[in-house]
Short mmCIF file of C-alpha atoms in Angstrom, two decimals:
data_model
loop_
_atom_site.label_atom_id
_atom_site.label_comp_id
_atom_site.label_asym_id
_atom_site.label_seq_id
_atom_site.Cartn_x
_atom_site.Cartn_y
_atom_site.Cartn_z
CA UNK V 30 0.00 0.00 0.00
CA UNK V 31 2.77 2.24 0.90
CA UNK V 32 4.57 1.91 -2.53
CA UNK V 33 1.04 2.32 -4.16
CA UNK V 34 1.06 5.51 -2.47
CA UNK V 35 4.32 6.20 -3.16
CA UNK V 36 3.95 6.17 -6.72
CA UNK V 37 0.71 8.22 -6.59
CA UNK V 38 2.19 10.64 -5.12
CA UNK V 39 4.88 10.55 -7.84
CA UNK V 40 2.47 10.90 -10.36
CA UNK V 41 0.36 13.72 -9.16
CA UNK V 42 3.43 15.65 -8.14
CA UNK V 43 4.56 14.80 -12.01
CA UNK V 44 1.08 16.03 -13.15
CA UNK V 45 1.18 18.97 -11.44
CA UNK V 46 4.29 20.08 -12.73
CA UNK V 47 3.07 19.61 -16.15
CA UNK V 48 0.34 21.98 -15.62
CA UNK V 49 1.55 24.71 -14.59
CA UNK V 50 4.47 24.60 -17.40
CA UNK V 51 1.85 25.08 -19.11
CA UNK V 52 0.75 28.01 -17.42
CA UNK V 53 3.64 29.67 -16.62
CA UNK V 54 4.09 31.26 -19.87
CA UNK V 55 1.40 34.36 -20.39
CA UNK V 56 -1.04 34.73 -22.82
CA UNK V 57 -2.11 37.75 -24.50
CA UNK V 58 -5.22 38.14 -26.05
CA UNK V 59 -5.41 41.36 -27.16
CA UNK V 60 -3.83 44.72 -27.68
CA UNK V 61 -5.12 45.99 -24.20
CA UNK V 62 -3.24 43.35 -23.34
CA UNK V 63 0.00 44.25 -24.99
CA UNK V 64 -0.65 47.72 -22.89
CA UNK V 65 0.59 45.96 -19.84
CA UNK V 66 4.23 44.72 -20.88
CA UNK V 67 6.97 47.25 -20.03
CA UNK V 68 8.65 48.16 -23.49
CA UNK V 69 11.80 49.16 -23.22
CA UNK V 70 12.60 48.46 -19.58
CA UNK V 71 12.53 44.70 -19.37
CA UNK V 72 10.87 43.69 -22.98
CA UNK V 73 12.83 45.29 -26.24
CA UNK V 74 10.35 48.02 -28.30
CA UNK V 75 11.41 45.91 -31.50
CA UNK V 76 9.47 43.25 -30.78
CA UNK V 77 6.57 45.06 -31.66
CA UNK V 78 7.33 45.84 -34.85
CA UNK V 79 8.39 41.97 -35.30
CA UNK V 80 5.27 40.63 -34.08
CA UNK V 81 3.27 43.29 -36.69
CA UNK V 82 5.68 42.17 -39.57
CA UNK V 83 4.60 38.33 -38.62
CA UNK V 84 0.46 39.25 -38.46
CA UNK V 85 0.84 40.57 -41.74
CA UNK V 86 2.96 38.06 -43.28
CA UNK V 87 1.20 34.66 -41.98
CA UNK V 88 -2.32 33.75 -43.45
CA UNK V 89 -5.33 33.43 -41.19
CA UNK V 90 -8.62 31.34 -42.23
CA UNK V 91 -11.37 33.39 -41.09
CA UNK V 92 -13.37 29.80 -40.88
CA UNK V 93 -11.13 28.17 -38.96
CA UNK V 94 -8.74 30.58 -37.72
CA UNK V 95 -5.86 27.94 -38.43
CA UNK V 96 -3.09 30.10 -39.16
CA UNK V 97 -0.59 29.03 -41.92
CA UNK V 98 3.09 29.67 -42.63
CA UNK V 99 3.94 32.00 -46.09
CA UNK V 100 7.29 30.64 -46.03
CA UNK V 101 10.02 27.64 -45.00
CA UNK V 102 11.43 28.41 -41.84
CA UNK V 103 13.67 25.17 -42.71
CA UNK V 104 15.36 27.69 -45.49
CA UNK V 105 16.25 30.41 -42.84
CA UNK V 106 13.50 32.74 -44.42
CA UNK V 107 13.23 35.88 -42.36
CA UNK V 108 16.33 34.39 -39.98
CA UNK V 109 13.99 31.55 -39.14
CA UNK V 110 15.73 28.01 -37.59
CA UNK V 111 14.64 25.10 -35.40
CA UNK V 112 14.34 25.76 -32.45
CA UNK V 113 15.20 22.48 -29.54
CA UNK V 114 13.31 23.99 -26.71
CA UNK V 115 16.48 21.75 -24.78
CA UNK V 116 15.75 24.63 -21.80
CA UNK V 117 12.25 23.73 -21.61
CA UNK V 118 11.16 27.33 -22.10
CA UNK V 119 7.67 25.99 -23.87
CA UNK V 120 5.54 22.61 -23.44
CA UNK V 121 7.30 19.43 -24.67
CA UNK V 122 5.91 19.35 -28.18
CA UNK V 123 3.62 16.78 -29.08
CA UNK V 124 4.15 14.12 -32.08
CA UNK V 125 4.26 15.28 -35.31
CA UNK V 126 5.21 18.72 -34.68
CA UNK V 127 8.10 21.54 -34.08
CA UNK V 128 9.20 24.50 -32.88
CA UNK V 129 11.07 27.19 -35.04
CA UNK V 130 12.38 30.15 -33.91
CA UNK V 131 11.64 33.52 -36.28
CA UNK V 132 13.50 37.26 -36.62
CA UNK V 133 17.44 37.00 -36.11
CA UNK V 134 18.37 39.81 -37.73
CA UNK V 135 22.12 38.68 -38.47
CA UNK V 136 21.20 35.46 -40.46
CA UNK V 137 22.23 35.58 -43.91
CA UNK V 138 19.39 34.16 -45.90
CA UNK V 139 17.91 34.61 -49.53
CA UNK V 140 14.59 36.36 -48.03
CA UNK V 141 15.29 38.69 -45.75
CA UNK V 142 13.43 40.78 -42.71
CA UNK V 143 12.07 44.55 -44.41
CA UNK V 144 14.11 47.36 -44.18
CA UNK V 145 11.16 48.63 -41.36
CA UNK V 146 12.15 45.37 -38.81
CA UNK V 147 16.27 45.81 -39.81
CA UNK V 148 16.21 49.28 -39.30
CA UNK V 149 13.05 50.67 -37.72
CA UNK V 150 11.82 53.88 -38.35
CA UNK V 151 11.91 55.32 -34.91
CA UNK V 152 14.29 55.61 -31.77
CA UNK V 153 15.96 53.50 -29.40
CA UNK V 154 14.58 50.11 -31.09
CA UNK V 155 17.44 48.40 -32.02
CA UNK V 156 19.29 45.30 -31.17
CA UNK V 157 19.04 41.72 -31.85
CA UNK V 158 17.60 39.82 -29.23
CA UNK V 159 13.66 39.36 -29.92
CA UNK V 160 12.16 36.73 -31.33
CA UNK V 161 9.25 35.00 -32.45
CA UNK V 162 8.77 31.51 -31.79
CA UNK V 163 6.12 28.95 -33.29
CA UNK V 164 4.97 25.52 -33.31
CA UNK V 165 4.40 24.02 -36.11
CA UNK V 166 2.48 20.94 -37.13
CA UNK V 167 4.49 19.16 -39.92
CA UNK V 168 3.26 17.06 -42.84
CA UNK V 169 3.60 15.03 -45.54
CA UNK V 170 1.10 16.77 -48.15
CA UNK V 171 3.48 18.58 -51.02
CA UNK V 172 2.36 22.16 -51.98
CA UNK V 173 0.32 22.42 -48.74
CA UNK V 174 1.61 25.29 -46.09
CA UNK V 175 2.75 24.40 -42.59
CA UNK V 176 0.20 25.30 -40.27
CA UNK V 177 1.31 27.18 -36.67
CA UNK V 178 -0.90 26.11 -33.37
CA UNK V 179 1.21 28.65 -31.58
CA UNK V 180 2.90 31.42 -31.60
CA UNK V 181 5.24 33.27 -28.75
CA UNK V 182 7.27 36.74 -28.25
CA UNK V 183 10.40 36.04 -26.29
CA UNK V 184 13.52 37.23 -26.06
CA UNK V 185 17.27 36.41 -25.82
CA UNK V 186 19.22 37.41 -21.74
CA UNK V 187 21.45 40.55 -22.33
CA UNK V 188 24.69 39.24 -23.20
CA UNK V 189 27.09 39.44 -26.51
CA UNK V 190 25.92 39.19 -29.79
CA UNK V 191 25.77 36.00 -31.65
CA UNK V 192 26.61 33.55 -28.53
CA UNK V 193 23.68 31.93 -28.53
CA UNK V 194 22.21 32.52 -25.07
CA UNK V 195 18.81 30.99 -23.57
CA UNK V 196 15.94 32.65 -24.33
CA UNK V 197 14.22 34.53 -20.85
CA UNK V 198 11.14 32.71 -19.70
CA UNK V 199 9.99 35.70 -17.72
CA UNK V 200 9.80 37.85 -20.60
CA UNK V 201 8.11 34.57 -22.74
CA UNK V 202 4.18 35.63 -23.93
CA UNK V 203 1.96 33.41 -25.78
CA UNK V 204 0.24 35.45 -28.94
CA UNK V 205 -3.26 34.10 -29.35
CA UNK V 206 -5.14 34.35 -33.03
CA UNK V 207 -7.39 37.12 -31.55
CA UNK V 208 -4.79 39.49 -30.70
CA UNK V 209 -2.56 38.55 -34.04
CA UNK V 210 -6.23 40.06 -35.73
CA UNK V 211 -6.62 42.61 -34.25
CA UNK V 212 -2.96 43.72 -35.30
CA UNK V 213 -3.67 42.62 -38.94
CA UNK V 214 -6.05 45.28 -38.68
CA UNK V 215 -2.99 47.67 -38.80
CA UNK V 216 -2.08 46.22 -41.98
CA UNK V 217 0.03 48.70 -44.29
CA UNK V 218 -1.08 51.28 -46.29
CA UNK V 219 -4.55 52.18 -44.38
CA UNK V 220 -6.02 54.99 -44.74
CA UNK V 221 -6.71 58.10 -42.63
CA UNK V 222 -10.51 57.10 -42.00
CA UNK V 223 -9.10 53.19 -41.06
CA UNK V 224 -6.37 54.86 -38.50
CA UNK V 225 -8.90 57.59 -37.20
CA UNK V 226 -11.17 54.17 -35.99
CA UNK V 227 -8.25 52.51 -35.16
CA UNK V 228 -7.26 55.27 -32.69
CA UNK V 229 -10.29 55.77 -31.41
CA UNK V 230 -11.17 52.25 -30.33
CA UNK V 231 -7.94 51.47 -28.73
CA UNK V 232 -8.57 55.54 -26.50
CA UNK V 233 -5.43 56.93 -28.31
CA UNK V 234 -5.29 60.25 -29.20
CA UNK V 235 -2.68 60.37 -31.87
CA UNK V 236 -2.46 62.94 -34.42
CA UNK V 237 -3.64 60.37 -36.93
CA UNK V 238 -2.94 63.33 -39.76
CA UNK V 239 0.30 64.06 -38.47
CA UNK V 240 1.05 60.40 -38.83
CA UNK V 241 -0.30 59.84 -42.13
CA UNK V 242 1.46 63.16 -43.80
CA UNK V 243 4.63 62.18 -42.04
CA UNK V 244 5.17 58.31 -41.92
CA UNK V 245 3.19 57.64 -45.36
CA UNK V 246 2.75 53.76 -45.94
CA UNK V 247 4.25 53.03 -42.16
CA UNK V 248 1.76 54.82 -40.66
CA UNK V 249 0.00 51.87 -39.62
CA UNK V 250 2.73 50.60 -37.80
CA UNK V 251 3.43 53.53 -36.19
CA UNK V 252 -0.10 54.24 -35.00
CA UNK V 253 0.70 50.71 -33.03
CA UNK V 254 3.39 51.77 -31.53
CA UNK V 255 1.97 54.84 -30.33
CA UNK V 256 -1.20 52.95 -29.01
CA UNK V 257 0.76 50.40 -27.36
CA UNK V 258 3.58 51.95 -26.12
CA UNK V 259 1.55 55.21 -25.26
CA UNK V 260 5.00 57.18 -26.12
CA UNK V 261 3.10 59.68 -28.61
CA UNK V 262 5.26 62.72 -27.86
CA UNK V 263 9.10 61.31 -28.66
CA UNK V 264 7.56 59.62 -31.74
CA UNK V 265 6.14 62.98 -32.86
CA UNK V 266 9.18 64.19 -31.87
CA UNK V 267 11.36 62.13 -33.99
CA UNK V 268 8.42 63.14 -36.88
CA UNK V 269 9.83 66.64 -36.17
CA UNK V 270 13.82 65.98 -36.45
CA UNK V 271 13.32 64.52 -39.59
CA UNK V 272 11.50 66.57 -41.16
CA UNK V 273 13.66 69.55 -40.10
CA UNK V 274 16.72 67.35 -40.95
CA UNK V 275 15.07 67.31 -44.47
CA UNK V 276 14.52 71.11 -44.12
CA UNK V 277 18.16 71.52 -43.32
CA UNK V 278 19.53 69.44 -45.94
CA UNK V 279 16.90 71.26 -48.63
CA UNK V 280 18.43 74.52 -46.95
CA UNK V 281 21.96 73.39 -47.77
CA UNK V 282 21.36 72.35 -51.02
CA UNK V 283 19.57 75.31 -52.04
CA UNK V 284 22.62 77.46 -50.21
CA UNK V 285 24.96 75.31 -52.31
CA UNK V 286 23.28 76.36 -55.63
CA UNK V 287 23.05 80.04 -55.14
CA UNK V 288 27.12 79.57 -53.91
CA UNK V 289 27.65 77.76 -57.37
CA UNK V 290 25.86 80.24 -59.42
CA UNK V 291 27.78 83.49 -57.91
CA UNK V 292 31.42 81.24 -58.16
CA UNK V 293 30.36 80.76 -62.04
CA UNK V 294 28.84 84.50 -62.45
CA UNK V 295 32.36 85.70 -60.97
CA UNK V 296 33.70 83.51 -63.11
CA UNK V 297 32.43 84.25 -66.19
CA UNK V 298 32.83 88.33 -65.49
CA UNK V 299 36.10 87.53 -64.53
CA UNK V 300 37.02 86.24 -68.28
CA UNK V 301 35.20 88.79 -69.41
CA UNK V 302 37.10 91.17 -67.58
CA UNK V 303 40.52 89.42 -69.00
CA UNK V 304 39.31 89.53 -72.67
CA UNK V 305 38.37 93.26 -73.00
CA UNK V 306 41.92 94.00 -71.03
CA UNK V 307 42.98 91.59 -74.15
CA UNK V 308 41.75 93.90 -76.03
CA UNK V 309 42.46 97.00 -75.08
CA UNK V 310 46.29 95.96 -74.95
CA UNK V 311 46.52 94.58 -78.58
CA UNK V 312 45.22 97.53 -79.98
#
């Protein structure tokens, strides 16, 4: 009876521990959810604009809501790789399926991250240590696209570049389908009416015309950041310094014109000059 016990015991205590792996990483569900996390302190800005880059690049069934992969993370599109989960940062995968990790900037690969995720468009956003993980249910069906059951934010401890440190499970979040929809809605290119809604449901009060005039087809993106990070100021603020950067360097280039049309005007008088002296001497 004892050993009966014993091994009871054993089993819920193994049970138990299997739950609440599974619990221990967050889920968000929403953008009012993505409020909470605290950018730039203890989760990188960039992985925003990763995570807005993946909503818009994976496919969504509006059916279903099965969400399916646009490209072969087993090519190193996008700095994509397999991912061993040997830390156990995520649940121990199930048959049939794996986990890939998405967004190294550094990887060499034939299709690369945009310009907007290499080099984003606003301040204090870069580095290399965010990533997107997902599992992915593999299969045997040629021409068919791997479908993704789940999809994570995480991000790599502070440490050197390209040394391959564990990923932080306190900074880990699950993405659910919901909240990856509700950032397609911020897809590229939207119009001012589509941002002015988009503002308004998420209580932002971004100059959504500022935004547009300034940030043309990012705008989107940046209305996101502005929502989520609720940093509307610096980002205007950065809207300012380059447009008075472009200002300036119109300024210069307009100074350097009217330089190079007096230097060829005092040029041309001065020949002048030298052929009526010319002139004047031969006669």
């Amino acid at each position: 009876m004892m050993k009966i016990s014993g091994r009871a015991t054993s089993c819920c205590v193994a049970l138990f521990f299997a739950l609440t792996s599974v619990s221990a990483v967050q889920r968000l569900n929403s953008i009012n959810d993505l409020k909470k996390i605290n950018y730039g302190q203890s989760v990188p800005k960039h992985s925003l604009v990763l995570l807005y880059w993946f909503a818009n690049t994976v496919d969504i069934n509006n059916n279903n809501n099965n969400i399916s992969l646009t490209f072969d993370p087993n090519s190193g599109d996008y700095g994509s790789h397999y991912y061993g989960n040997f830390e156990r940062l995520l649940d121990r995968l199930p048959w049939g399926n794996r986990y890939y990790t998405i967004g190294n900037l550094h990887q060499e690969t034939a299709m690369p991250l945009p310009r907007y995720v290499v080099h984003p468009p606003t301040e204090h956003m870069g580095g290399n240590r965010d990533r997107i993980i997902i599992r992915v249910r593999e299969q045997n069906i040629v021409g068919q696209a791997l479908q993704i059951d789940q999809v994570y934010i995480t991000q790599h401890y502070e440490g050197p570049e390209h040394q391959g440190t564990p990923y932080d499970p306190d900074h880990t979040y699950q993405i659910t389908t919901n909240l990856l929809r509700q950032i397609r809605e911020f897809s590229a290119g939207a119009n001012q009416q589509q941002l002015l809604h988009l503002r308004n449901r998420y209580g932002s009060n971004a100059d959504v015309l500022h935004i547009r005039n300034t940030w043309g087809d990012l705008a989107s993106l940046i209305l996101l950041l502005n929502i989520v990070i609720q940093e509307k100021y610096s980002f205007n603020q950065q809207s300012c310094r380059l447009q008075n950067n472009y200002r300036q360097e119109n300024r210069q280039n307009n100074a350097g014109d009217v330089a190079s049309a007096i230097c060829i005007a005092f040029v041309v008088l001065f020949v002048l000059f030298i052929l009526a002296f010319s002139n004047k001497s031969g006669k």
